[in-house]
Amino acid sequence: MAVTILIPTALRQYAGGQAEMEVEAQTAGEALDRLTSEYADLRKHLYGDGNNLRNFVNVYVNDEDIRHAQRLETPVKAGDTLTIVPSIAGGAMIEEDVATSALQPAHSNEDLSNEEIARYSRHLIMPEVGMQGQRRLKAASVLMIGTGGLGAPLGMYLAAAGVGRLGIVDFDVVDASNLQRQIVHGTRDVGRPKIESARDRLNDINPLIRIETYETRLTSENALELFRDYDIIVDGTDNFPTRYLVNDACVLSGKPNVYGSIFRFEGQASVFWAERGACYRCLYPEPPPPGLVPSCAEGGVLGVLPGIVGTIQANETIKLILGAGEPLINRLLLFDALKMRFRELKLRKDPECPICGENPTIKELIDYEEFCGLRPQPNAATQKEDKLQMQEITATELKERVDRGDDIQIIDVREPHEYDIARLPGTKLIPLAQVVNRMNEIDPNRETVMHCKGGGRSAKAIEALQKAGFAGQLANLKGGITAWSNEVDPGVPKY
Ligand code: ZN
């Protein structure tokens, strides 16, 4: 028997698509060495300089986080499971005081009307809720960041449960591609601001609660002020800058952060509350580099998955308000929808945590786009120039030149399942990950246009080919097949 290493979805592309691998090893480090000696690309993603595991990668032996132990020297034995848990767009026993309400006791003195008693009767007859608990729910205020896949079931259940004041922060409008999972919005809402559509639906579910909407992007400038008036913050976002912003603003204002995240078939949930346990930065001090972990728009997500994870967030929120049960504090819940398996990992507050540790270095909100590497640093100017030199062609130009009979080969670097949805005429499919290995299939003597869905992956393909010494002339189709559909042929479906 050997040690089993579980490889998360986001990193499988660097490990030949495998979900798990068995290796013989005496220590965790040795097991990872066996794995990464076979997959050099995976090694680059797991290790930084000096052979240290990167900060956004956590490793568990069975359910123990080995980060604060001897880490890679941690002994492993046959039958152990080693789990790699990178942050995705993701112990102490429960302390006695954890199961107390997140609210000030003064909040819960409001009486219930007869109408409310009738509406909430299935809560009221449960001893864990009762009149006292339902009053607490009525007096509570919850701020939801985002009303997308996670925010949809979350808002609907919190409204139905009678949480007295619900705040919704979102700046997006409803798009047809949202409806596969964002069940708070309907077909007739396409094109409307999400906060309006969500407000109407939640009001319909429960007109007895107050809904406050904020049509704005959550920023370092407005977060602390917005959070001030709420008891609990629920993170339903889909990007790293906002996740770190929500975490830091929660730590600085002492509020619990009910966390959930999703990717394809996998979800994570936890309650980060620095006063009582670990925060998100204790788990992941730094975000992965941009582009490593695809967003839902790039990587896809099973529609029902945010329904499950968002509902878990609603459950945890209600428990915090009631002071009932054991909240997910210091516990990271992992959910795999394909295997239909839940796992739970212990978290510990990191004494070195830059925001909730013993000597915090972050004392106010920072620039989160920059922190997540999404804004070019001044010293990245040279790189930017390289990018500007990349030849581009617009969809309209390409169409004109093809019609004129110019000899152009078009290479599509998307995945086969995307090619099945929509394709340009006369293209050759070579997915981005294979483009360098299959370079010989691209004729360097012909002019070549590379394309993908929106232009990002094809730009990466051109860079990779140029680095690999491809001699021919390469241009990037600006805006990808989406631009083709917009400018040239609306008959090509957009996805
Ligand atoms: Zn922390």
Coordinates of C-alpha atoms and ligand atoms in Angstrom, one line a residue:
M1 CA 0.0 0.0 0.0
A2 CA 1.2 3.4 -0.8
V3 CA 0.3 7.0 0.0
T4 CA -2.5 8.5 -2.1
I5 CA -2.1 12.1 -3.3
L6 CA -5.3 13.9 -4.2
I7 CA -4.8 16.5 -7.0
P8 CA -7.3 19.3 -7.1
T9 CA -9.2 20.1 -10.3
A10 CA -7.4 23.4 -10.8
L11 CA -4.0 21.7 -10.9
R12 CA -4.9 18.5 -12.8
Q13 CA -4.0 20.1 -16.1
Y14 CA -0.4 20.0 -15.0
A15 CA -0.6 16.4 -13.9
G16 CA -1.8 14.7 -17.0
G17 CA -5.4 15.2 -16.0
Q18 CA -5.2 12.8 -13.1
A19 CA -7.3 13.2 -10.0
E20 CA -5.1 11.1 -7.7
M21 CA -1.8 9.3 -7.8
E22 CA -0.3 6.6 -5.5
V23 CA 3.3 6.9 -4.5
E24 CA 5.7 5.2 -2.1
A25 CA 7.1 7.7 0.3
Q26 CA 8.3 8.2 3.9
T27 CA 7.5 11.9 4.2
A28 CA 5.1 14.3 2.7
G29 CA 8.0 16.1 0.9
E30 CA 9.1 12.8 -0.6
A31 CA 5.6 12.0 -1.8
L32 CA 5.4 15.4 -3.5
D33 CA 8.8 14.9 -5.0
R34 CA 7.7 11.7 -6.6
L35 CA 4.7 13.4 -8.0
T36 CA 6.5 16.4 -9.3
S37 CA 9.5 14.6 -10.7
E38 CA 7.0 13.1 -13.2
Y39 CA 5.2 16.5 -13.8
A40 CA 7.7 19.3 -14.1
D41 CA 4.9 21.9 -14.8
L42 CA 3.1 20.9 -11.6
R43 CA 6.4 21.4 -9.6
K44 CA 6.5 25.0 -10.9
H45 CA 3.0 25.7 -9.6
L46 CA 3.6 24.0 -6.2
Y47 CA 7.0 25.3 -5.3
G48 CA 8.6 28.7 -5.3
D49 CA 12.2 29.6 -5.0
G50 CA 14.3 27.6 -2.6
N51 CA 12.0 24.5 -2.8
N52 CA 9.4 26.0 -0.5
L53 CA 5.8 25.3 -1.1
R54 CA 4.1 28.3 -2.4
N55 CA 1.9 30.3 0.0
F56 CA -1.4 29.7 -1.8
V57 CA -0.9 25.9 -1.7
N58 CA -1.8 24.0 1.4
V59 CA -1.0 20.4 2.0
Y60 CA -2.9 18.1 4.4
V61 CA -1.9 14.7 5.6
N62 CA -5.2 13.0 6.2
D63 CA -7.1 15.9 7.8
E64 CA -4.1 17.7 9.4
D65 CA -2.7 20.9 7.9
I66 CA 1.0 20.3 7.9
R67 CA 2.0 23.9 7.3
H68 CA 2.7 24.7 10.9
A69 CA 4.3 21.3 11.7
Q70 CA 7.6 20.3 10.2
R71 CA 5.8 20.6 7.0
L72 CA 7.5 18.6 4.3
E73 CA 9.3 16.4 6.8
T74 CA 5.9 15.2 8.1
P75 CA 6.1 11.4 8.1
V76 CA 3.6 9.5 6.0
K77 CA 2.7 5.9 6.1
A78 CA 0.9 3.5 3.7
G79 CA -2.8 4.3 3.5
D80 CA -2.4 8.0 4.3
T81 CA -4.0 10.5 2.0
L82 CA -2.1 13.7 1.1
T83 CA -4.4 16.4 -0.1
I84 CA -3.3 19.5 -2.1
V85 CA -5.7 22.4 -1.5
P86 CA -4.9 25.5 -3.5
S87 CA -6.9 28.6 -2.9
I88 CA -9.9 28.7 -5.4
A89 CA -11.8 31.7 -6.6
G90 CA -11.2 28.0 -0.6
G91 CA -7.4 22.2 14.3
A92 CA -8.9 23.4 17.2
M93 CA -11.9 21.9 18.9
I94 CA -14.9 24.1 18.9
E95 CA -14.4 26.5 21.8
E96 CA -17.2 26.8 24.2
D97 CA -18.0 30.4 23.4
V98 CA -18.2 29.7 19.7
A99 CA -21.8 28.6 19.8
T100 CA -23.1 32.0 20.9
S101 CA -24.9 34.3 18.7
A102 CA -23.0 36.7 16.6
L103 CA -25.3 39.5 17.6
Q104 CA -25.6 41.8 20.5
P105 CA -28.3 40.6 22.9
A106 CA -30.0 44.0 22.7
H107 CA -30.9 43.2 19.2
S108 CA -33.4 40.5 19.9
N109 CA -36.2 42.3 21.7
E110 CA -38.5 42.9 18.7
D111 CA -41.8 41.2 18.9
L112 CA -43.3 39.1 16.2
S113 CA -46.7 40.0 14.6
N114 CA -49.4 37.4 14.1
E115 CA -48.5 37.4 10.4
E116 CA -44.9 36.6 11.2
I117 CA -45.9 33.9 13.7
A118 CA -47.9 32.2 10.9
R119 CA -45.2 32.6 8.4
Y120 CA -42.4 31.2 10.6
S121 CA -44.4 28.6 12.4
R122 CA -42.1 25.7 11.2
H123 CA -39.2 27.5 12.8
L124 CA -41.1 28.5 16.0
I125 CA -42.0 24.9 16.9
M126 CA -38.4 23.9 16.9
P127 CA -36.7 24.3 20.3
E128 CA -33.4 25.3 18.5
V129 CA -35.2 28.4 17.0
G130 CA -38.4 29.2 18.9
M131 CA -39.7 32.7 19.5
Q132 CA -36.3 33.8 20.8
G133 CA -34.4 32.6 17.8
Q134 CA -37.0 34.0 15.3
R135 CA -36.7 37.4 17.0
R136 CA -32.9 37.1 16.7
L137 CA -33.4 36.5 12.9
K138 CA -35.7 39.4 12.7
A139 CA -33.2 41.7 14.4
A140 CA -30.2 40.5 12.4
S141 CA -28.6 42.1 9.5
V142 CA -26.6 40.3 6.8
L143 CA -24.6 41.9 4.0
M144 CA -24.3 39.7 0.9
I145 CA -21.4 40.5 -1.4
G146 CA -22.5 39.5 -4.9
T147 CA -25.9 38.2 -6.1
G148 CA -24.6 35.6 -8.5
G149 CA -24.4 31.8 -8.2
L150 CA -23.7 31.7 -4.4
G151 CA -25.7 34.8 -3.6
A152 CA -28.9 33.5 -5.3
P153 CA -29.8 30.6 -3.0
L154 CA -28.2 32.4 -0.1
G155 CA -30.4 35.5 -0.4
M156 CA -33.5 33.4 -1.1
Y157 CA -33.1 31.3 2.0
L158 CA -32.1 34.2 4.3
A159 CA -35.1 36.2 3.1
A160 CA -37.4 33.2 3.6
A161 CA -36.0 32.5 7.0
G162 CA -36.9 36.1 8.1
V163 CA -33.5 37.7 8.5
G164 CA -34.7 41.3 9.2
R165 CA -32.3 43.3 7.1
L166 CA -30.5 42.0 4.0
G167 CA -28.0 44.1 2.2
I168 CA -26.9 43.3 -1.4
V169 CA -23.8 44.6 -3.1
D170 CA -23.5 44.0 -6.8
F171 CA -22.8 46.2 -9.9
D172 CA -23.5 43.6 -12.6
V173 CA -26.5 43.2 -14.9
V174 CA -28.2 39.9 -15.5
D175 CA -26.8 38.0 -18.6
A176 CA -28.4 35.0 -20.3
S177 CA -25.4 32.9 -19.3
N178 CA -26.1 33.6 -15.6
L179 CA -29.5 31.8 -15.7
Q180 CA -28.0 28.3 -15.6
R181 CA -27.2 28.7 -11.9
Q182 CA -28.2 32.2 -10.6
I183 CA -31.7 31.1 -9.8
V184 CA -32.7 34.4 -8.1
H185 CA -32.9 35.9 -11.6
G186 CA -35.3 35.0 -14.3
T187 CA -35.4 35.1 -18.1
R188 CA -37.4 38.4 -18.0
D189 CA -34.6 40.0 -15.9
V190 CA -31.9 39.6 -18.6
G191 CA -30.4 43.1 -19.0
R192 CA -31.6 44.4 -15.6
P193 CA -29.2 45.3 -12.8
K194 CA -28.8 42.2 -10.6
I195 CA -29.6 44.1 -7.4
E196 CA -33.0 45.1 -8.8
S197 CA -33.9 41.7 -10.0
A198 CA -32.7 40.1 -6.8
R199 CA -34.6 42.7 -4.7
D200 CA -37.9 42.0 -6.5
R201 CA -37.5 38.2 -6.1
L202 CA -36.6 38.4 -2.4
N203 CA -39.4 40.9 -1.7
D204 CA -41.8 38.4 -3.3
I205 CA -40.5 35.6 -1.1
N206 CA -40.8 37.7 2.0
P207 CA -42.2 41.2 2.0
L208 CA -41.8 41.4 5.8
I209 CA -38.1 42.0 5.7
R210 CA -36.0 45.0 4.6
I211 CA -33.7 44.8 1.6
E212 CA -31.0 47.4 1.0
T213 CA -29.3 47.5 -2.3
Y214 CA -25.9 48.9 -3.2
E215 CA -25.2 49.1 -6.9
T216 CA -21.5 49.5 -6.6
R217 CA -18.3 47.5 -6.8
L218 CA -17.0 46.7 -3.3
T219 CA -13.8 48.7 -2.9
S220 CA -11.2 49.5 -0.3
E221 CA -12.8 52.9 -0.1
N222 CA -16.4 51.8 0.7
A223 CA -16.0 48.4 2.3
L224 CA -15.5 49.4 6.0
E225 CA -18.4 51.8 5.8
L226 CA -20.7 49.3 4.2
F227 CA -19.8 46.5 6.7
R228 CA -20.3 48.8 9.7
D229 CA -24.1 48.5 9.6
Y230 CA -24.2 44.7 9.4
D231 CA -23.8 41.9 11.8
I232 CA -22.5 39.2 9.4
I233 CA -20.8 39.5 5.9
V234 CA -21.3 36.7 3.4
D235 CA -18.7 36.4 0.6
G236 CA -20.4 35.2 -2.6
T237 CA -17.8 36.7 -4.9
D238 CA -15.9 35.0 -7.7
N239 CA -12.5 36.8 -7.8
F240 CA -9.4 36.9 -5.5
P241 CA -9.1 40.7 -5.1
T242 CA -12.6 40.9 -3.6
R243 CA -12.1 37.8 -1.5
Y244 CA -9.0 39.3 0.2
L245 CA -10.8 42.7 0.5
V246 CA -13.9 41.0 2.2
N247 CA -11.6 39.1 4.5
D248 CA -9.5 42.1 5.5
A249 CA -12.5 44.4 6.0
C250 CA -14.1 41.7 8.2
V251 CA -11.0 41.3 10.3
L252 CA -10.6 45.0 10.7
S253 CA -14.2 45.5 11.7
G254 CA -14.5 42.4 13.8
K255 CA -17.3 40.8 11.7
P256 CA -17.7 37.1 10.8
N257 CA -17.1 36.3 7.1
V258 CA -19.2 33.3 5.8
Y259 CA -17.1 32.0 3.0
G260 CA -17.9 29.9 0.0
S261 CA -16.2 29.2 -3.3
I262 CA -16.8 27.0 -6.3
F263 CA -14.9 25.7 -9.3
R264 CA -16.4 23.2 -11.9
F265 CA -17.5 20.4 -9.6
E266 CA -15.7 21.4 -6.4
G267 CA -16.7 23.7 -3.6
Q268 CA -15.3 25.0 -0.3
A269 CA -17.0 26.6 2.6
S270 CA -15.9 28.0 6.0
V271 CA -16.6 30.7 8.6
F272 CA -13.7 33.1 9.0
W273 CA -14.0 35.1 12.1
A274 CA -10.7 36.4 13.4
E275 CA -12.0 36.9 16.9
R276 CA -12.7 33.2 17.3
G277 CA -10.5 31.5 14.8
A278 CA -8.6 31.5 11.5
C279 CA -9.2 34.1 8.8
Y280 CA -8.9 33.6 5.0
R281 CA -5.3 34.8 5.1
C282 CA -4.4 32.3 7.8
L283 CA -5.5 29.7 5.2
Y284 CA -4.1 31.4 2.1
P285 CA -1.6 34.3 2.9
E286 CA -1.3 35.0 -0.8
P287 CA -3.4 34.6 -3.9
P288 CA -2.3 32.4 -6.8
P289 CA -0.7 34.3 -9.7
P290 CA -3.2 35.6 -12.2
G291 CA -4.3 33.1 -14.7
L292 CA -3.4 29.9 -12.7
V293 CA -6.9 29.4 -11.4
P294 CA -9.4 30.1 -14.1
S295 CA -12.6 32.0 -13.2
C296 CA -16.0 30.3 -13.6
A297 CA -16.4 32.2 -16.9
E298 CA -13.2 30.5 -18.2
G299 CA -13.3 27.2 -16.3
G300 CA -17.0 26.6 -16.1
V301 CA -19.1 25.5 -13.2
L302 CA -21.9 22.9 -12.7
G303 CA -25.1 24.9 -12.2
V304 CA -26.2 23.2 -9.1
L305 CA -22.9 23.5 -7.3
P306 CA -23.3 27.1 -6.2
G307 CA -26.8 26.1 -5.1
I308 CA -25.3 23.6 -2.7
V309 CA -22.4 25.8 -1.4
G310 CA -24.6 28.9 -1.2
T311 CA -27.1 26.9 0.8
I312 CA -24.4 25.8 3.2
Q313 CA -23.5 29.5 3.6
A314 CA -27.1 30.3 4.4
N315 CA -27.1 27.5 6.9
E316 CA -24.0 28.8 8.6
T317 CA -25.3 32.4 8.6
I318 CA -28.5 31.4 10.3
K319 CA -26.6 29.3 12.9
L320 CA -24.4 32.3 13.7
I321 CA -27.5 34.4 14.2
L322 CA -29.2 31.8 16.4
G323 CA -26.0 30.8 18.3
A324 CA -27.0 27.2 17.5
G325 CA -24.8 24.2 16.8
E326 CA -21.2 24.2 15.7
P327 CA -20.3 26.8 13.1
L328 CA -17.6 26.1 10.4
I329 CA -15.1 28.2 12.4
N330 CA -11.6 26.7 12.1
R331 CA -13.0 24.1 9.7
L332 CA -12.7 24.0 5.9
L333 CA -15.4 22.0 4.3
L334 CA -14.5 20.6 0.9
F335 CA -17.3 19.3 -1.4
D336 CA -16.8 17.2 -4.5
A337 CA -20.1 17.0 -6.5
L338 CA -18.8 14.3 -8.9
K339 CA -17.9 11.9 -6.1
M340 CA -20.7 13.3 -3.9
R341 CA -18.2 13.5 -1.0
F342 CA -17.7 16.0 1.7
R343 CA -14.4 16.2 3.5
E344 CA -13.5 18.4 6.4
L345 CA -10.1 19.9 7.2
K346 CA -9.0 21.5 10.4
L347 CA -7.8 25.1 10.2
R348 CA -5.7 27.0 12.7
K349 CA -5.2 30.6 13.3
D350 CA -1.8 31.5 12.0
P351 CA 0.1 33.5 14.7
E352 CA 2.1 35.0 11.8
C353 CA -1.0 36.0 9.8
P354 CA -0.3 39.4 8.4
I355 CA -3.8 40.7 9.4
C356 CA -5.1 38.7 12.3
G357 CA -1.8 37.4 13.8
E358 CA 0.2 38.6 16.8
N359 CA 2.0 41.3 14.9
P360 CA -0.2 42.3 12.0
T361 CA 1.5 44.2 9.2
I362 CA -1.8 45.1 7.5
K363 CA -3.6 47.7 9.5
E364 CA -5.8 49.2 6.8
L365 CA -7.3 48.2 3.5
I366 CA -4.8 48.0 0.7
D367 CA -4.9 47.9 -3.2
Y368 CA -6.3 44.4 -3.8
E369 CA -5.9 44.4 -7.6
E370 CA -2.2 45.1 -7.1
F371 CA -1.9 42.6 -4.3
C372 CA -3.4 39.9 -6.6
G373 CA -1.0 40.9 -9.4
L374 CA -3.8 42.2 -11.7
R375 CA -2.4 45.7 -12.1
P376 CA 1.0 46.0 -13.9
Q377 CA 3.8 47.1 -11.6
P378 CA 6.1 49.9 -12.8
N379 CA 8.9 47.4 -13.3
A380 CA 6.7 45.3 -15.5
A381 CA 6.8 48.0 -18.2
T382 CA 9.1 46.0 -20.4
Q383 CA 6.8 43.0 -20.4
K384 CA 3.9 45.3 -21.3
E385 CA 5.9 46.6 -24.3
D386 CA 6.4 43.0 -25.5
K387 CA 2.7 42.5 -25.3
L388 CA 2.0 45.7 -27.4
Q389 CA 4.2 44.3 -30.1
M390 CA 2.0 41.3 -30.6
Q391 CA 0.3 41.6 -34.0
E392 CA -3.5 41.8 -33.9
I393 CA -6.2 41.5 -36.4
T394 CA -9.9 42.3 -36.0
A395 CA -12.6 39.9 -36.9
T396 CA -13.8 42.3 -39.6
E397 CA -10.3 42.5 -41.2
L398 CA -9.9 38.8 -41.0
K399 CA -13.2 38.2 -42.7
E400 CA -12.3 40.7 -45.5
R401 CA -8.9 39.1 -46.1
V402 CA -10.4 35.5 -46.1
D403 CA -13.0 36.7 -48.6
R404 CA -10.3 38.2 -50.8
G405 CA -8.7 34.8 -51.0
D406 CA -5.6 35.6 -48.9
D407 CA -3.8 32.5 -47.8
I408 CA -4.3 32.5 -44.0
Q409 CA -4.3 29.5 -41.7
I410 CA -6.4 30.0 -38.6
I411 CA -5.5 28.0 -35.4
D412 CA -8.2 27.7 -32.7
V413 CA -6.5 27.2 -29.3
R414 CA -9.7 26.5 -27.3
E415 CA -10.7 23.1 -25.9
P416 CA -12.5 20.5 -28.0
H417 CA -15.8 20.9 -26.0
E418 CA -15.8 24.6 -26.8
Y419 CA -15.1 23.8 -30.5
D420 CA -18.3 21.7 -30.4
I421 CA -20.3 24.7 -29.3
A422 CA -19.1 27.2 -31.9
R423 CA -16.3 27.4 -34.4
L424 CA -15.0 29.6 -37.2
P425 CA -14.9 28.2 -40.8
G426 CA -11.7 26.6 -41.9
T427 CA -9.9 26.5 -38.6
K428 CA -7.6 23.9 -37.1
L429 CA -8.0 23.0 -33.4
I430 CA -4.9 22.8 -31.3
P431 CA -5.7 23.4 -27.6
L432 CA -3.4 25.9 -25.8
A433 CA -1.8 23.2 -23.6
Q434 CA -0.6 21.3 -26.7
V435 CA 0.3 24.2 -29.0
V436 CA 4.1 24.0 -28.4
N437 CA 4.2 20.2 -28.7
R438 CA 2.2 20.3 -31.9
M439 CA 4.1 23.3 -33.4
N440 CA 5.1 21.2 -36.4
E441 CA 1.4 21.1 -37.5
I442 CA 1.5 24.9 -38.0
D443 CA 3.0 25.8 -41.4
P444 CA 5.6 28.6 -40.7
N445 CA 5.5 29.6 -44.4
R446 CA 1.9 30.7 -44.2
E447 CA 0.5 33.7 -42.4
T448 CA -1.2 32.5 -39.2
V449 CA -4.0 33.9 -37.1
M450 CA -4.5 32.4 -33.6
H451 CA -7.9 32.6 -31.9
C452 CA -9.7 31.5 -28.7
K453 CA -12.9 32.7 -27.0
G454 CA -11.9 36.2 -26.1
G455 CA -8.3 36.7 -27.2
G456 CA -6.4 35.9 -23.9
R457 CA -5.5 32.3 -24.5
S458 CA -4.5 32.9 -28.1
A459 CA -2.1 35.7 -27.0
K460 CA -0.5 33.2 -24.5
A461 CA -0.2 30.6 -27.4
I462 CA 1.6 33.2 -29.5
E463 CA 4.0 34.0 -26.7
A464 CA 4.6 30.3 -26.1
L465 CA 5.3 29.6 -29.8
Q466 CA 7.6 32.6 -30.1
K467 CA 9.5 31.5 -27.0
A468 CA 9.8 28.0 -28.5
G469 CA 11.3 29.5 -31.6
F470 CA 8.4 29.3 -34.1
A471 CA 9.7 31.0 -37.2
G472 CA 6.4 32.0 -38.9
Q473 CA 4.3 35.2 -38.7
L474 CA 1.6 35.0 -36.0
A475 CA -1.3 37.4 -35.4
N476 CA -3.9 37.3 -32.6
L477 CA -7.6 37.6 -33.4
K478 CA -8.7 40.5 -31.3
G479 CA -11.7 39.6 -29.1
G480 CA -11.7 36.0 -30.3
I481 CA -14.7 34.1 -31.6
T482 CA -16.9 36.3 -29.5
A483 CA -15.8 39.3 -31.6
W484 CA -16.4 37.3 -34.8
S485 CA -20.0 36.6 -33.6
N486 CA -20.5 40.3 -32.8
E487 CA -18.9 41.9 -35.8
V488 CA -19.1 39.3 -38.6
D489 CA -21.6 36.5 -38.2
P490 CA -24.2 36.6 -35.4
G491 CA -25.0 33.0 -36.5
V492 CA -22.0 31.8 -34.6
P493 CA -23.3 31.2 -31.1
K494 CA -21.8 33.1 -28.1
Y495 CA -21.2 31.1 -25.0
Ligands
ZN1 ZN -5.6 35.4 9.8

